[in-house]
Amino acid sequence: MSDEILRELKIFLKNVKQLTKYIEDYEKLRSNPIENAFRMERQMAAISKSVDALPEFGAKNALSTWMDNTGKEIENAKEDFRFQFGQRLKILLEQEGMKMRGQYPLLRFGLFTLKLNFEFGEATLFFGPEVDKIRSK
C-alpha cells in the first residue's frame, strides 16, 4: 500500500515540476508578448497538457482560470503581431521603393509574392503569382 502511495506521489511531483518549468518558460516569453505570441501559444498548449495530466487538487481550478485568461491575452498579442509585422514590412519595402499590396496570407510587392503562415511561423517567397518558389521557412 505505501509503495503505491509513494509511486503516485513521485509521479505527481514529476508532473508538477514539469508544469512549473513550462510556466516559468511561459513567463519569460511574456516579457515581449507581441514578438513571442505564437511561441506563447505553443507553450500554453504544453501547460494545458500538463495540467490535464494532474489529478484533482486545490490549485487545479485556479490553473484552469489562469489558462483561460491567458488564452485571451495570447489571441490579442497574435493580432498585434500580425498588424505590426505588416506595418514593418510595408515600411521596409517602401524604403526599397516597392509598394506592398494584398492581404494576409498573400502579400505582393514588385514581381514577388509572399505567402505567410503565422501559425507555423513560416513564409514562402515566390517570383510572380506563386509560380516559382524562391525560398521557404
XYZ file of C-alpha atoms in Angstrom:
137
model
C 0.000 0.000 0.000
C 2.705 2.519 0.956
C 4.657 1.627 -2.226
C 1.619 2.570 -4.292
C 1.231 5.873 -2.473
C 4.908 6.699 -2.894
C 4.789 5.874 -6.595
C 1.730 8.097 -7.098
C 3.347 10.948 -5.162
C 6.544 10.682 -7.223
C 4.535 10.851 -10.454
C 2.607 13.836 -9.093
C 5.826 15.623 -8.107
C 7.376 14.941 -11.509
C 4.314 16.374 -13.266
C 4.264 19.434 -11.003
C 7.974 20.090 -11.645
C 7.402 19.851 -15.384
C 4.392 22.167 -15.148
C 6.420 24.637 -13.097
C 9.129 24.709 -15.763
C 6.564 25.235 -18.517
C 5.011 28.155 -16.607
C 8.440 29.695 -15.909
C 9.322 29.438 -19.611
C 5.971 30.991 -20.488
C 6.598 33.903 -18.125
C 9.932 34.582 -19.851
C 8.121 34.772 -23.187
C 5.625 37.262 -21.714
C 8.406 39.852 -21.443
C 7.820 40.541 -25.149
C 4.295 39.299 -25.865
C 3.880 40.648 -29.378
C 7.095 39.109 -30.696
C 6.515 35.846 -28.811
C 2.751 35.482 -29.298
C 2.887 32.264 -31.297
C 5.568 30.736 -29.049
C 3.407 31.649 -26.049
C 0.513 29.804 -27.650
C 2.618 26.649 -28.114
C 3.884 26.923 -24.540
C 0.315 27.293 -23.276
C -0.615 24.072 -25.107
C 2.170 22.273 -23.222
C 0.950 23.787 -19.941
C -2.610 22.696 -20.673
C -1.486 19.149 -21.411
C 0.449 19.039 -18.128
C -2.497 20.368 -16.152
C -4.782 17.762 -17.702
C -2.381 15.030 -16.585
C -2.632 16.131 -12.956
C -5.191 14.645 -10.592
C -7.748 16.923 -8.954
C -6.208 19.180 -6.306
C -6.862 22.629 -4.858
C -4.907 24.737 -7.327
C -6.138 22.954 -10.452
C -9.212 25.192 -10.762
C -7.062 28.291 -10.333
C -4.743 26.985 -13.052
C -7.687 26.464 -15.394
C -8.926 30.024 -14.796
C -5.429 31.403 -15.370
C -5.132 29.440 -18.623
C -8.480 30.792 -19.870
C -7.479 34.388 -19.139
C -4.037 33.880 -20.627
C -5.543 32.437 -23.798
C -7.337 35.744 -24.367
C -4.085 37.670 -23.848
C -2.325 35.422 -26.360
C -5.009 35.997 -29.003
C -4.641 39.768 -28.560
C -0.846 39.508 -28.806
C -1.132 37.426 -32.000
C -3.355 40.066 -33.595
C -0.902 42.796 -32.566
C 1.965 40.771 -34.029
C 0.205 40.353 -37.373
C -0.548 44.051 -37.542
C 2.980 45.133 -36.580
C 4.532 42.608 -38.969
C 2.576 44.081 -41.870
C 3.424 47.650 -40.858
C 7.139 46.891 -40.520
C 7.252 45.035 -43.828
C 5.463 47.894 -45.560
C 7.989 50.413 -44.206
C 10.953 48.246 -45.247
C 9.563 47.769 -48.739
C 8.831 51.482 -49.125
C 12.456 52.206 -48.231
C 13.390 50.000 -51.187
C 10.939 51.785 -53.471
C 8.369 48.969 -53.524
C 4.688 49.159 -52.777
C 3.031 46.313 -50.896
C -0.490 45.214 -51.759
C -2.755 42.324 -50.899
C -3.868 40.938 -47.588
C -2.838 38.062 -45.372
C -1.836 35.391 -46.145
C -0.710 36.685 -49.590
C 1.226 39.925 -49.914
C 2.533 41.177 -53.246
C 5.326 43.627 -53.922
C 7.095 44.211 -57.197
C 7.453 40.902 -59.005
C 7.215 38.893 -55.770
C 4.532 37.211 -53.700
C 4.976 36.452 -50.011
C 2.767 33.708 -48.581
C 2.570 33.810 -44.789
C 1.580 31.129 -42.302
C 1.635 32.743 -38.876
C 0.516 29.615 -37.045
C 3.643 27.714 -38.075
C 5.928 30.748 -38.232
C 6.621 30.221 -41.905
C 6.796 32.363 -45.008
C 7.337 31.427 -48.631
C 8.672 33.870 -51.186
C 7.608 33.377 -54.798
C 8.644 35.002 -58.031
C 5.426 36.093 -59.648
C 1.981 34.966 -58.531
C 3.035 31.813 -56.639
C 4.742 30.365 -59.702
C 8.418 29.880 -58.841
C 9.262 29.300 -55.185
C 12.394 31.229 -54.295
C 12.689 30.492 -50.587
C 10.642 28.994 -47.790
C 10.883 28.922 -43.979
